Short mmCIF file of C-alpha atoms in Angstrom, two decimals:
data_model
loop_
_atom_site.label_atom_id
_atom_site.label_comp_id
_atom_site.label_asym_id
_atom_site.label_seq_id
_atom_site.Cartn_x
_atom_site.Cartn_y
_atom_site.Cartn_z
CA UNK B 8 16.24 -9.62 -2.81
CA UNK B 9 17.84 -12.60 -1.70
CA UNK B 10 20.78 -9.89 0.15
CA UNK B 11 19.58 -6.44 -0.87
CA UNK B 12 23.28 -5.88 -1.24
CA UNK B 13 23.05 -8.19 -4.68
CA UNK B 14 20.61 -5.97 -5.71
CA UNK B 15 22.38 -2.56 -5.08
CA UNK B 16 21.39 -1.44 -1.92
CA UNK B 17 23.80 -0.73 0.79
CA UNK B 18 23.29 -0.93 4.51
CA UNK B 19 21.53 1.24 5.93
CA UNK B 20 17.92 3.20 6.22
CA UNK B 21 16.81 4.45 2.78
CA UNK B 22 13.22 6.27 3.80
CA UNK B 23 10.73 6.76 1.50
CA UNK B 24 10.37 9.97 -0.15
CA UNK B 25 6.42 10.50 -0.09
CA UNK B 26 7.29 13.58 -2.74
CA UNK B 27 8.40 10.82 -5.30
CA UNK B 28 6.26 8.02 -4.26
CA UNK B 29 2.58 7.14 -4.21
CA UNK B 30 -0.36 4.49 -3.20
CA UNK B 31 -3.22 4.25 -5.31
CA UNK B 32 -6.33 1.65 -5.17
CA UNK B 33 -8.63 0.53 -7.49
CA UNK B 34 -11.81 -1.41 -6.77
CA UNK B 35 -14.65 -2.53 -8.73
CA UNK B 36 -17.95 -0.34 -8.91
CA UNK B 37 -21.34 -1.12 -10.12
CA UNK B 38 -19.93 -4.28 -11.70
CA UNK B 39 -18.44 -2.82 -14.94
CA UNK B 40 -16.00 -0.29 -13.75
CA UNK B 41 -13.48 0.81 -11.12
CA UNK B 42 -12.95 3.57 -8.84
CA UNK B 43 -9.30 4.59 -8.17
CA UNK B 44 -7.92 6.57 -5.42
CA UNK B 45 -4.61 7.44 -3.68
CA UNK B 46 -3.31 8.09 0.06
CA UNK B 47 -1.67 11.21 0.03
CA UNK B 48 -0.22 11.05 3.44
CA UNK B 49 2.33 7.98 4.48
CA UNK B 50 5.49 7.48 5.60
CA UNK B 51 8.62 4.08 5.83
CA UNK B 52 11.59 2.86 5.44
CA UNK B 53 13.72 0.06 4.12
CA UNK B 54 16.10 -1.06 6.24
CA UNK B 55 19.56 -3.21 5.06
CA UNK B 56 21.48 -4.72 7.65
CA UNK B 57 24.98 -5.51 7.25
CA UNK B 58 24.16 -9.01 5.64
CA UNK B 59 22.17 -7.15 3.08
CA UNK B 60 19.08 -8.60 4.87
CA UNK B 61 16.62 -5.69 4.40
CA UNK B 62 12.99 -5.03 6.39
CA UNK B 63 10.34 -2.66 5.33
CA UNK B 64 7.76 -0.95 7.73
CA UNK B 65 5.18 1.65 6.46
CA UNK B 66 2.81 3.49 7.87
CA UNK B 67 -0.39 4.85 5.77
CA UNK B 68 -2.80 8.06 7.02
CA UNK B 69 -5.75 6.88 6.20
CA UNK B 70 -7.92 9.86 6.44
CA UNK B 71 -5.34 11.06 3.55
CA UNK B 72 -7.87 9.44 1.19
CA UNK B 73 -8.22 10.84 -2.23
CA UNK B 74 -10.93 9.48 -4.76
CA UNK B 75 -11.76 12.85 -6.84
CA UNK B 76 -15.21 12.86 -4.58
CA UNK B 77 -15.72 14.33 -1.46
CA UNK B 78 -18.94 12.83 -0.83
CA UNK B 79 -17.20 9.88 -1.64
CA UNK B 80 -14.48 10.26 0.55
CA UNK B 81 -16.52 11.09 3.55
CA UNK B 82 -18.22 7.83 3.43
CA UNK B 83 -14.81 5.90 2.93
CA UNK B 84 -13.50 7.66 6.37
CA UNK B 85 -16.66 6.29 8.02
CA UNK B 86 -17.47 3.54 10.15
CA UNK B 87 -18.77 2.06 6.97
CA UNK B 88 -15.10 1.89 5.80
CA UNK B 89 -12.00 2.70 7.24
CA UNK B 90 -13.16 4.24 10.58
CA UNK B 91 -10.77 6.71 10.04
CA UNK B 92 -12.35 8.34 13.97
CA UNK B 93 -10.93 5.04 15.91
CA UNK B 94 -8.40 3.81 13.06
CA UNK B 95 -6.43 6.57 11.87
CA UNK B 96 -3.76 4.54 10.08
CA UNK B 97 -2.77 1.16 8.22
CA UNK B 98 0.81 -0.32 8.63
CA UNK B 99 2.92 -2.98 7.03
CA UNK B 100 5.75 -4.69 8.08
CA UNK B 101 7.84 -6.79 6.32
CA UNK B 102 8.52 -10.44 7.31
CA UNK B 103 10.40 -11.83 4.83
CA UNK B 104 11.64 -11.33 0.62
CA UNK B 105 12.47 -13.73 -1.88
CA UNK B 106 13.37 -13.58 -5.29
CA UNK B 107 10.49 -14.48 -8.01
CA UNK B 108 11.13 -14.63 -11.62
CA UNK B 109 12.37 -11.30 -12.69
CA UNK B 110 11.03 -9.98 -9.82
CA UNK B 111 10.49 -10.25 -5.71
CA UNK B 112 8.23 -11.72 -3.31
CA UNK B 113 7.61 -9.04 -0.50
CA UNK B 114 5.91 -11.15 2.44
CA UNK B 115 4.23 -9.24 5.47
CA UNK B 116 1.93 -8.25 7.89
CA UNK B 117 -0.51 -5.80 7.07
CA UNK B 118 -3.17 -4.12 8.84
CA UNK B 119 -6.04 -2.01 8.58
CA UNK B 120 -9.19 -1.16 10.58
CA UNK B 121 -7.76 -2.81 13.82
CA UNK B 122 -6.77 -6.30 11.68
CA UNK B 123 -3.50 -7.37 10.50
CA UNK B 124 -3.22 -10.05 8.40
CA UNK B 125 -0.22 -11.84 6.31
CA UNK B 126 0.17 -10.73 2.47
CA UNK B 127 2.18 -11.13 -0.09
CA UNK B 128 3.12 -8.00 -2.51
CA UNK B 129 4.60 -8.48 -5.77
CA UNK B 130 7.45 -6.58 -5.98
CA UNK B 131 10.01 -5.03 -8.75
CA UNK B 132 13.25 -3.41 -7.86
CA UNK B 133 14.05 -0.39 -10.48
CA UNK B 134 17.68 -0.04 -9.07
CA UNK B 135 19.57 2.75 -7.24
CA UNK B 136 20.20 6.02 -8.54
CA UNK B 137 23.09 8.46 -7.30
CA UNK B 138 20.43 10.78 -6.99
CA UNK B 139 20.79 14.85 -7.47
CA UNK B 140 22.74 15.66 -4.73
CA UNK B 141 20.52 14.62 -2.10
CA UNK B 142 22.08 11.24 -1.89
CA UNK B 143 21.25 7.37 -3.33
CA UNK B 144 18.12 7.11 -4.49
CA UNK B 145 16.08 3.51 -4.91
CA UNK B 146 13.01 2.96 -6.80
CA UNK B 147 10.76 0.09 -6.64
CA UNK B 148 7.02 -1.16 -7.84
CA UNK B 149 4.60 -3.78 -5.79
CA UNK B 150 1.26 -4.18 -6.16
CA UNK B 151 -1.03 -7.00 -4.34
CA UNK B 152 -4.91 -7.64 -4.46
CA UNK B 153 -6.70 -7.89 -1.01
CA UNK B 154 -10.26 -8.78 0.10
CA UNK B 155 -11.58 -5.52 1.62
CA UNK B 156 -13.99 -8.05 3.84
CA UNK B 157 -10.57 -9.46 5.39
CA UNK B 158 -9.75 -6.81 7.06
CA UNK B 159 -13.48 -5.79 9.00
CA UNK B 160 -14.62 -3.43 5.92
CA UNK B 161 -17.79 -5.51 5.57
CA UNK B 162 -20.39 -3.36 4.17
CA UNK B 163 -22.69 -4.68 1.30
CA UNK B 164 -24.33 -2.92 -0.70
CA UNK B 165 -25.89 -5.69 -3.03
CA UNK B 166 -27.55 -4.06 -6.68
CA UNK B 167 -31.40 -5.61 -7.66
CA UNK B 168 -29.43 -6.83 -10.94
CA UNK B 169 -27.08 -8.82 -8.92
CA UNK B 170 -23.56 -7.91 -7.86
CA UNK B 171 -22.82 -5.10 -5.71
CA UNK B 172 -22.06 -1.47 -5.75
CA UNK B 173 -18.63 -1.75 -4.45
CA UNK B 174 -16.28 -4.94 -5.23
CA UNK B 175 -14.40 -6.98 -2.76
CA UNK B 176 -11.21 -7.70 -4.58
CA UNK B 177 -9.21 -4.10 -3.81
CA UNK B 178 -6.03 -3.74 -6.08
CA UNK B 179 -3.25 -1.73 -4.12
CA UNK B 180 -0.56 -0.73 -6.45
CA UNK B 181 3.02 1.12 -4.81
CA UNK B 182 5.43 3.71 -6.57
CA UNK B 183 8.16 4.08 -3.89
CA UNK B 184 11.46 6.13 -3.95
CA UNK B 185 13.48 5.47 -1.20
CA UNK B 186 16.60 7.99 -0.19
CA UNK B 187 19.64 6.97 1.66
CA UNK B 188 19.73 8.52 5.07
CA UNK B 189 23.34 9.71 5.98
#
């Protein structure tokens, strides 16, 4: 989004409507398959200023982890993991977008555990919807691939066959509806 105005968004703050909206992960598992999850607890907004510059920030309860496990989930909250006890949330904020293809380049800081680092999320903008009464309503897609070890969730938990029990590479893939706030 080049101006976010270009792309249909007027100024303003359009939040995101965690109802509508979702963040999943998948990660590889014993090699030859993947275990997904979601976040069911988060919170953001895109801003647009009047130059149709917009910024995102986002804000991620980690302890909101969801894998279909409990055990599972346990051990993700611990020290092992996320350290849910000393980190109780991941953020991202938005440094900079740029149009890609058919598509967008969100760039920003992201972090998790304690660490923030610079990433990159591919990004698709679905366009705005008048919405059902509520007001506008803007959809989008991003997804980007992160190295868990990157940001201080080192564990390994190597297999006799080789390989390990959980993968490195994390995919995090975004469903976001944003509402204009009035």
């Amino acid at each position: 989004m080049t101006t976010a105005a270009a792309a249909g968004l007027t100024a303003g703050t359009w939040a995101i409507d965690p109802a509508h909206s979702s963040i999943a992960f998948s990660v590889r598992h014993l090699v030859v398959s993947k275990v997904r999850g979601t976040f069911g607890s988060f919170s953001g907004a895109i801003t647009v200023a009047e130059d149709g510059t917009p910024s995102v920030t986002a804000e991620i309860d980690v302890a909101s982890v969801n894998t279909g496990n409990e055990q599972r989930e346990e051990h993700l909250k611990s020290a092992d993991f996320f350290d849910v006890e000393k980190y109780p949330t991941a953020g991202f904020r938005s440094t900079g977008v740029q149009a890609k293809g058919d598509g967008y380049v969100l760039d920003g800081e992201f972090t998790l555990k304690g660490i923030t680092k610079p990433i990159s999320l591919a990004l698709e903008f679905n366009g705005v919807n008048p919405g059902m009464g509520h007001g506008e309503v803007a959809g989008f897609e991003a997804s980007v691939v992160l190295n868990r070890k990157d940001f201080g969730i080192d564990i390994d938990m190597p297999l006799e066959t080789g390989g390990a029990v959980v993968g490195d590479k994390v995919t995090i893939t975004l469903e976001i509806e944003a509402l204009k706030q009035a």
